[in-house]
Coordinates of C-alpha atoms and ligand atoms in Angstrom, one line a residue:
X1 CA -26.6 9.2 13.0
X2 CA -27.3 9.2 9.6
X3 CA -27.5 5.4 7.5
X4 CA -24.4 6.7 5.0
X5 CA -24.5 3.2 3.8
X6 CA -28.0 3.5 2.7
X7 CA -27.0 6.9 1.2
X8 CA -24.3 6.1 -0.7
X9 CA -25.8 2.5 -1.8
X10 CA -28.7 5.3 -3.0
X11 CA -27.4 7.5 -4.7
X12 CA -24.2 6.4 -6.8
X13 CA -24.2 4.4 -9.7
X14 CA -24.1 0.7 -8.5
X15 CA -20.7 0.0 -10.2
X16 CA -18.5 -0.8 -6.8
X17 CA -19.0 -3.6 -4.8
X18 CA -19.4 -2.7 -1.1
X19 CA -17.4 -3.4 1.9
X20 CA -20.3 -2.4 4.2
X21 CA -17.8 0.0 5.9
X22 CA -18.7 3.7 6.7
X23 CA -14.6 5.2 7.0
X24 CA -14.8 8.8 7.8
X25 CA -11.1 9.7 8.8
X26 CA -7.7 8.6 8.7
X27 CA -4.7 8.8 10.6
X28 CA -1.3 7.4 10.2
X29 CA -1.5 3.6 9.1
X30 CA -5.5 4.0 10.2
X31 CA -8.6 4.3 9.6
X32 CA -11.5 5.2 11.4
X33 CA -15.3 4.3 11.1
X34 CA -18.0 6.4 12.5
X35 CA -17.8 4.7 15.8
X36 CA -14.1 5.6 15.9
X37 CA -13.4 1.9 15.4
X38 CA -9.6 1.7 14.2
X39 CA -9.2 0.0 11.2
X40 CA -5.1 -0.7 10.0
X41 CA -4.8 0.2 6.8
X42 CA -2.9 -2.3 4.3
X43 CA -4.4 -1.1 1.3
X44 CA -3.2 2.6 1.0
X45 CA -6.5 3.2 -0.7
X46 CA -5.8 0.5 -3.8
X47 CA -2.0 2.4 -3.7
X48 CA -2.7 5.8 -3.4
X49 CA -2.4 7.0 0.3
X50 CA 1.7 6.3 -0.1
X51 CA 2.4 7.9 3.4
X52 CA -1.1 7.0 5.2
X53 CA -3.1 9.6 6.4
X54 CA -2.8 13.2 7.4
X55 CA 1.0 13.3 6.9
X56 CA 2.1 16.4 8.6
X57 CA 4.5 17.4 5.2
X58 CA 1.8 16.4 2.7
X59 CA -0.7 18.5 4.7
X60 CA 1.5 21.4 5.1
X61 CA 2.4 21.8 1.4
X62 CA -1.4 21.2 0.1
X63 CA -2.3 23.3 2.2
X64 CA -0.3 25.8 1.4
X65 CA -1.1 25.7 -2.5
X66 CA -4.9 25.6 -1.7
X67 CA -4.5 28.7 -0.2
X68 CA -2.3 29.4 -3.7
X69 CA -3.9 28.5 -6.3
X70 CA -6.2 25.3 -7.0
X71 CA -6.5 24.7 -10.9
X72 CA -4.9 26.8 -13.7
X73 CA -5.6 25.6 -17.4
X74 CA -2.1 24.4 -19.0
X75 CA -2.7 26.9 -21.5
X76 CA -0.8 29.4 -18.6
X77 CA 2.4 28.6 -17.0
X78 CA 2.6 27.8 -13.6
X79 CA 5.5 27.6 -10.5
X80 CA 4.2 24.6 -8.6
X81 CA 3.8 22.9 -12.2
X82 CA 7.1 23.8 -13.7
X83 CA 8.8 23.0 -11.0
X84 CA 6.9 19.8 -10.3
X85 CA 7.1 18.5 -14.2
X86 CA 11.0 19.2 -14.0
X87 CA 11.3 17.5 -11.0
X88 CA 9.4 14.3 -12.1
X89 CA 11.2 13.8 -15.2
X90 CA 14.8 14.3 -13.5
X91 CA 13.6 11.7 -11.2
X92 CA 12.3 9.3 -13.8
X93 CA 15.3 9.2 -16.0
X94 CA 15.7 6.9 -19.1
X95 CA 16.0 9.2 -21.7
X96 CA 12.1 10.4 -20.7
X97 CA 12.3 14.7 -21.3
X98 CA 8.6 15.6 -20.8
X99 CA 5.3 14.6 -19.2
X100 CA 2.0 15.2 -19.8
X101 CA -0.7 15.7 -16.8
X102 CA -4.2 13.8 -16.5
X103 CA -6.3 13.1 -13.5
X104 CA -6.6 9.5 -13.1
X105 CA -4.4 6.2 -13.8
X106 CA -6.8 5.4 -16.8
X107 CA -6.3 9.1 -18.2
X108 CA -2.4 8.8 -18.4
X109 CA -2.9 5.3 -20.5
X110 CA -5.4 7.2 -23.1
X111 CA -3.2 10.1 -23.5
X112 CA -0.2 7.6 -23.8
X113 CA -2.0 5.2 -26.4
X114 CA -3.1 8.2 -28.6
X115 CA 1.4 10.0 -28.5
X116 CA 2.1 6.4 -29.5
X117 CA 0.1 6.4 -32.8
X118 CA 1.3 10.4 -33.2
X119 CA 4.6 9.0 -32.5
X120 CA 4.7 6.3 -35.5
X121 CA 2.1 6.7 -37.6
X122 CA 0.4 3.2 -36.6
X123 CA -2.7 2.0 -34.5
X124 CA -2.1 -1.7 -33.4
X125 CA -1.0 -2.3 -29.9
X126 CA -0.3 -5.6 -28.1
X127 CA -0.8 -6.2 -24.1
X128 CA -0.7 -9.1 -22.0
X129 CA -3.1 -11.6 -21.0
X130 CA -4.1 -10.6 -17.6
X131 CA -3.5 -6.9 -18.0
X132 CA -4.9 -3.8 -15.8
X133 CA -4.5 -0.7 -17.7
X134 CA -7.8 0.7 -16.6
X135 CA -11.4 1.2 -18.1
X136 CA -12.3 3.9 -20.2
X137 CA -12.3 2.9 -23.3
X138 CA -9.3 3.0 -24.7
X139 CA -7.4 1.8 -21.9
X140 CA -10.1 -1.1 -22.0
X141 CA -9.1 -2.0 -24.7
X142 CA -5.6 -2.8 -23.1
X143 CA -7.3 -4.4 -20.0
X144 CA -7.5 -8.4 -20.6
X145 CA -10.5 -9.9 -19.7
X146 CA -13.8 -10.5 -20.9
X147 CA -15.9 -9.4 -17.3
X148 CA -15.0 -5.9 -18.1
X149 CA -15.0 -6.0 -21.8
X150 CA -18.0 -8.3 -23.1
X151 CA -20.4 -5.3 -23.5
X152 CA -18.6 -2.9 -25.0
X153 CA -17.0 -5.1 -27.6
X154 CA -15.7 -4.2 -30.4
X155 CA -13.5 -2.3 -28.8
X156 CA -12.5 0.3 -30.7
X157 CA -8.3 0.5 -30.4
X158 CA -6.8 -3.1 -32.5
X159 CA -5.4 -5.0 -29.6
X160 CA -3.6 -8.4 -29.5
X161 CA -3.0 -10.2 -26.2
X162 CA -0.4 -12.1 -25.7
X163 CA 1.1 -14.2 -22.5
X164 CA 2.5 -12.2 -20.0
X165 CA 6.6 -13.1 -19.3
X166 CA 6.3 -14.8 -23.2
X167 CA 8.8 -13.3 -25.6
X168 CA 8.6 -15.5 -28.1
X169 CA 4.6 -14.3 -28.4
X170 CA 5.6 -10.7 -28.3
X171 CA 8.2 -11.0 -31.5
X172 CA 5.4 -13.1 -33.2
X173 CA 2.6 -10.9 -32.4
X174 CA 4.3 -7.6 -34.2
X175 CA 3.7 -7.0 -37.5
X176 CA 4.3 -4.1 -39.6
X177 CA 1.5 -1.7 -38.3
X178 CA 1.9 -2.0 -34.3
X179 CA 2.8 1.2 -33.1
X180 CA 3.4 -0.4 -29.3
X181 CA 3.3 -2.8 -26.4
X182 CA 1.9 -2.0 -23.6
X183 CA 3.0 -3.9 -20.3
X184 CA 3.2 -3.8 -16.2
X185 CA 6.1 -4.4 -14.7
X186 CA 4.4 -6.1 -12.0
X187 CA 0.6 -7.4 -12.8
X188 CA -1.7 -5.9 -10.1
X189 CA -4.9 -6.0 -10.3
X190 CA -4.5 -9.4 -12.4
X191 CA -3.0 -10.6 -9.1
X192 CA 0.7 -10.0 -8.4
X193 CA 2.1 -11.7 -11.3
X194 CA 6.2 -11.1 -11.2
X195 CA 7.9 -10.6 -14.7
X196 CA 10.9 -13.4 -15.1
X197 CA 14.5 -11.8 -14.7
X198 CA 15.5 -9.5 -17.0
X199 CA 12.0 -9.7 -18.8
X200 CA 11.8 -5.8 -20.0
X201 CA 15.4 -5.7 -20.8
X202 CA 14.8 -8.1 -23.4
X203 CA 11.1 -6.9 -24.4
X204 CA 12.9 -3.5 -24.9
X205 CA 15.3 -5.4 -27.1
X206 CA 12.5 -7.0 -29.1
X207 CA 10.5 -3.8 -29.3
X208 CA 14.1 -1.8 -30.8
X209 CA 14.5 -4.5 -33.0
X210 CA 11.0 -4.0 -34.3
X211 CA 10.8 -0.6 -33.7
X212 CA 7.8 -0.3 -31.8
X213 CA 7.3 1.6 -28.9
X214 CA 7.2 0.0 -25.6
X215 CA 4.5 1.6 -23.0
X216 CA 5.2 1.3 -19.6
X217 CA 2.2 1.4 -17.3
X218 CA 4.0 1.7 -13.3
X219 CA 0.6 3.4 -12.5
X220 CA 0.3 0.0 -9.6
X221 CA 4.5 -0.6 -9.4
X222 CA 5.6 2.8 -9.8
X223 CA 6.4 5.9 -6.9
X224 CA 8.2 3.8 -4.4
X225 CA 5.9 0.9 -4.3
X226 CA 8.7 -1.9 -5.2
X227 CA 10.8 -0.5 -3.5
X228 CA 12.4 1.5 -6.6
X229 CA 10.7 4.9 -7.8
X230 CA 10.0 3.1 -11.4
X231 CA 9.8 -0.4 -10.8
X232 CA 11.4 -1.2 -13.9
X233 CA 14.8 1.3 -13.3
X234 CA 16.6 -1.8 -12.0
X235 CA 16.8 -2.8 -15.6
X236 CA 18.0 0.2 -16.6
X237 CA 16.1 0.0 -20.1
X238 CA 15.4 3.3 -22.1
X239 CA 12.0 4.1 -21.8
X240 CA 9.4 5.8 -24.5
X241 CA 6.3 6.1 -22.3
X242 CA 6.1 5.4 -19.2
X243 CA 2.6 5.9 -16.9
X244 CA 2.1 6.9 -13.4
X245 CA -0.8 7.9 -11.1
X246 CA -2.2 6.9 -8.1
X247 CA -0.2 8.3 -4.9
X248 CA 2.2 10.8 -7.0
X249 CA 0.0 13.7 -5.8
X250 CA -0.2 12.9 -2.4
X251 CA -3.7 11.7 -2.4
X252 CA -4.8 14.4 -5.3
X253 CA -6.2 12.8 -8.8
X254 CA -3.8 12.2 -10.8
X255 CA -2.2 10.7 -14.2
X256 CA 1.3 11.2 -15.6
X257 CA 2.2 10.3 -19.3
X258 CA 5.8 10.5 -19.5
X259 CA 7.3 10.9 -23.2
X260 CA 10.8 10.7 -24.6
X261 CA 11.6 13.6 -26.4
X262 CA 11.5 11.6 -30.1
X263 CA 7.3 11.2 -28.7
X264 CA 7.6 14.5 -27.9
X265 CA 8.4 16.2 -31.1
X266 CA 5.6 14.5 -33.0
X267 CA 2.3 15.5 -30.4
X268 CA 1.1 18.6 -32.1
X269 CA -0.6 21.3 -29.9
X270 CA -4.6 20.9 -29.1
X271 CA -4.6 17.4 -30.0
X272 CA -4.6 16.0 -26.5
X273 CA -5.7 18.1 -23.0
X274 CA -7.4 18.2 -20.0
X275 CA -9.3 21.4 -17.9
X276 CA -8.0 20.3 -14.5
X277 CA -4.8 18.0 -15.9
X278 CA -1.7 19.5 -13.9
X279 CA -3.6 21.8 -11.8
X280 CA -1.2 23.4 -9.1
X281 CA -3.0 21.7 -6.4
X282 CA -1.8 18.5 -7.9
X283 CA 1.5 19.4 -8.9
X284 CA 2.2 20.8 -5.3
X285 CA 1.5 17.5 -4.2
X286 CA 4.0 15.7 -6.6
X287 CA 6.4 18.2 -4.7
X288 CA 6.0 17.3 -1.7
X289 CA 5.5 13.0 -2.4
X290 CA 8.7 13.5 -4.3
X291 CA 10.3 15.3 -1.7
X292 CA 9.2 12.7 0.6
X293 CA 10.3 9.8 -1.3
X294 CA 13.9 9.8 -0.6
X295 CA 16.7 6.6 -0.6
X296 CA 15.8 6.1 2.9
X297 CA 12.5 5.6 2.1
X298 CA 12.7 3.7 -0.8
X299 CA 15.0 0.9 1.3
X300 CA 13.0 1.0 3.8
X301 CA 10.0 -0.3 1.4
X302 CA 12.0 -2.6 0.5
X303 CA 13.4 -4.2 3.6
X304 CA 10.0 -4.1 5.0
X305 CA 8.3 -6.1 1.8
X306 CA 11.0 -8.5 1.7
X307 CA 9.8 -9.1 6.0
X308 CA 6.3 -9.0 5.2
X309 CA 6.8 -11.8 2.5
X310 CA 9.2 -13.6 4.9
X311 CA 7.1 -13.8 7.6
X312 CA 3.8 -14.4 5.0
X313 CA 5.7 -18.1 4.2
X314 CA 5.7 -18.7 8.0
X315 CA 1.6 -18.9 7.3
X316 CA 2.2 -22.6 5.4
X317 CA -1.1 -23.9 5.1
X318 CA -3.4 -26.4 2.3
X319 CA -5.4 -23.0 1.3
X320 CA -2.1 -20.9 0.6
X321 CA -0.9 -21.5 -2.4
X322 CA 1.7 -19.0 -3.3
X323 CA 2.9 -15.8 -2.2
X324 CA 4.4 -13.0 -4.3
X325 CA 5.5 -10.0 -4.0
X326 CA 8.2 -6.7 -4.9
X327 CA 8.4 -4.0 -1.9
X328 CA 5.3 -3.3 -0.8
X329 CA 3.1 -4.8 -3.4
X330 CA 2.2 -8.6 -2.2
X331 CA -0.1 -10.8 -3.2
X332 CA -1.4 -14.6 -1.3
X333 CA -2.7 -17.0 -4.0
X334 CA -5.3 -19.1 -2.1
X335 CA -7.1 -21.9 -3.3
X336 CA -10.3 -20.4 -2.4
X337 CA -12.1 -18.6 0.1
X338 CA -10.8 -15.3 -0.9
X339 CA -13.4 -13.0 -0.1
X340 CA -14.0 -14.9 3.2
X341 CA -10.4 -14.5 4.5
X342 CA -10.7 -10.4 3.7
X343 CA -13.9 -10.0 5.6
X344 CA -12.6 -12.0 8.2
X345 CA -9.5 -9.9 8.1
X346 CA -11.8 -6.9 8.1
X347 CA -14.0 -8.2 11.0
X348 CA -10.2 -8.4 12.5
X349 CA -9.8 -4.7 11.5
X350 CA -7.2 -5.0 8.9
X351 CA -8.3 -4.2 5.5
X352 CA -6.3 -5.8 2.9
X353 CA -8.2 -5.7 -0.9
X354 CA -9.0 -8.5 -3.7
X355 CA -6.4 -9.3 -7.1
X356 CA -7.1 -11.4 -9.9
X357 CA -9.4 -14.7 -9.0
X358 CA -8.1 -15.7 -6.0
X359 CA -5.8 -13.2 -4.3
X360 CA -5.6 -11.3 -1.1
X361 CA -3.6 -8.1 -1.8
X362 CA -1.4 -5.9 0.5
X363 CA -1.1 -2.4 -0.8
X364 CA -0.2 -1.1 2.5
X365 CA 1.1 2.7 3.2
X366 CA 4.9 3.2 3.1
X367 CA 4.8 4.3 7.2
X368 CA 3.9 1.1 8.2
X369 CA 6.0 -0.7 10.5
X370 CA 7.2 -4.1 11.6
X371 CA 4.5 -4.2 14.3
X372 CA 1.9 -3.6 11.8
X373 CA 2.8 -7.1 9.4
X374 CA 3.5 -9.1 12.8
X375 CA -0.4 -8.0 14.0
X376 CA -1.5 -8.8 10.2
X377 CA 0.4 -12.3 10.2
X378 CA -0.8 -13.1 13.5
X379 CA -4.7 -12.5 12.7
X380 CA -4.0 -14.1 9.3
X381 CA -2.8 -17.2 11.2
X382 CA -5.9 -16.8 14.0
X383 CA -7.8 -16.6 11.1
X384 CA -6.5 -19.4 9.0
X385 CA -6.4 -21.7 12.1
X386 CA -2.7 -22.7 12.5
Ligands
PLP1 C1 -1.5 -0.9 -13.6 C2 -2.7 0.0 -13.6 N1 -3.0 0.8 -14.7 C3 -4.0 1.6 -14.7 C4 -4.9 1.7 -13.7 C5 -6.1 2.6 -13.7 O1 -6.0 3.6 -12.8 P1 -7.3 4.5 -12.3 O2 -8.1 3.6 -11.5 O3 -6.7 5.6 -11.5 O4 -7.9 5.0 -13.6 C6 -4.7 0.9 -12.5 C7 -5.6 1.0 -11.4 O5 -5.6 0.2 -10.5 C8 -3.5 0.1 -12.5 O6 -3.3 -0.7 -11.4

């Protein structure tokens, strides 16, 4: 057998860590190395792989438009994507009336930083301490933190940061040229950080007062992953721009840029696009996720999170320091040892993945079942010696 470790370690561009893994196929909750080892999968992919692996649905409908029709420029009109864009937006709600098509979770902040300064004419933003918005450069720019940032600064796009759950920064940090804050509903990446009650009912408030426009980024929260299809449509705020990507194609690159129709009326044609952004093949998959994603589903992430967090307490230890969590996004502070505990977890065959400093992350597929947290708490606790 061939060293695909040496290969890939080769031949790409040395950006990614590596979990010393070769995964070759998936099924279900699982996936499988190139011994057929079984690996139970509580990362979805960092979020993406919504309904595990070779979901008999998903594969029928991408299949299907495969066969179809694969890419299409947005310059022609398209069944799959008609249907799929009017389909998204019914289901988003909030006064949101169109949506514009990237490829990745990075690609639907740029588009939705550049329709906020269309939108109002201004170029500062704010975003909070902490912040994942992704890292091209614009979205970079949003991103907090100076690992990813240092060599690239000056950025280019005026940011502010300000303290995440803070209002009182937020009104202070406007001033008469921000076009918009940008903010998670739940911080991912900067490690499962939950807004205070109410928090974007009252940033919306702030931002209307102000009027600014407030950027939503559910890219991590949104599609089911609280529990909710936004994370944020408990609140039942208005939205101007709202983000998505990861699983909403089923597995297919993806970015979605949702506007209000007042955003709407002021993008001009040719001033933002994308060769392969809403290609059928994507928007076939959107179908078919949102097809999938009914009420049943969406309490059943959420029943399940709230267990999964439950039973997470019953792992009391020194090194544990706090757990959080919405649905099926949960995060374990520890003290320290954080890599350790996921290559132990991995040697264990689970594979959970890293947030913020010190965080062991659970993105885990929405087909997961009770069995599947009780074999993770049991290992953690093996694992943690209690
Ligand atoms: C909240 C949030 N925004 C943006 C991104 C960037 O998405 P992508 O990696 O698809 O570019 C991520 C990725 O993890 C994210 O969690």
């Amino acid at each position: 057998m061939k060293d695909y470790q040496y290969l890939q370690q080769k031949y790409l561009v040395n950006t990614y860590p590596n979990r010393g893994l070769v995964l070759t196929r998936g099924k279900g909750v699982y996936l499988y190395d190139q011994n057929e080892e079984k690996y139970l999968d509580m990362m979805s992919n960092y979020g993406v792989n919504i309904f595990g692996y070779n979901h008999p649905y998903l594969l029928e409908k991408l299949s299907d438009q495969l066969k179809k029709l694969i890419t299409l420029h947005c310059s022609f009109n398209n069944d799959t994507r008609a249907m799929s864009a009017e389909a998204l937006v019914k289901r988003c709600a909030g006064g949101l009336t169109q949506v514009y098509f990237s490829n990745s979770g990075t690609e639907a902040i740029e588009a939705a930083l550049k329709f906020a300064v269309l939108a109002t004419g201004k170029k500062k933003f704010i975003a909070c301490n902490n912040a994942y918005h992704g890292k091209t450069l614009g979205a970079l720019s949003a991103t907090s933190g100076e690992k990813y940032r240092a060599p690239f600064e000056p950025l280019f796009w005026n940011f502010k940061h300000i303290a995440y759950n803070n209002l009182l920064e937020l009104e202070k940090a406007i001033d008469d040229q921000t076009a918009a804050f940008i903010v998670e509903p739940v911080q991912g990446e900067g490690g499962i950080i939950l807004p205070d009650d109410n928090y974007l009912t009252n940033v919306r408030k702030i931002c209307d007062r102000a009027r600014i426009l407030l950027i939503l980024d559910e890219i991590q929260t949104g599609v089911g992953r609280t529990g909710y299809f936004l994370a944020s449509e408990k609140e039942k705020i208005s939205y101007d721009i709202v983000c998505l990507g990861k699983g909403l194609a089923g597995g297919i690159p993806i970015g979605a840029s949702l506007v209000s129709q007042k955003v709407a009326l002021k993008i001009p044609k040719l001033i933002h696009s994308s060769t392969l952004g809403g290609n059928p093949l994507a928007c076939g998959g959107i179908l078919a996720i949102l097809e999938l994603l009914d009420e049943k589903t969406l309490k059943k992430v959420g029943r399940l999170g709230d267990y999964f967090i439950q039973q997470l307490k019953t792992v009391k230890l020194p090194l544990v320091k706090e757990i959080r969590g919405k649905g099926l996004m949960i995060g374990v502070e520890l003290d320290d040892k954080r890599n350790e505990i996921l290559r132990q977890l991995q040697i264990n065959k689970i594979l959970a993945i890293p947030a913020g400093e010190n965080v062991v992350r659970f993105l885990p597929p929405y087909t997961i079942e009770k069995e599947n947290i009780d074999l993770v708490i049991k290992k953690l606790k093996e694992i943690l010696n209690v």
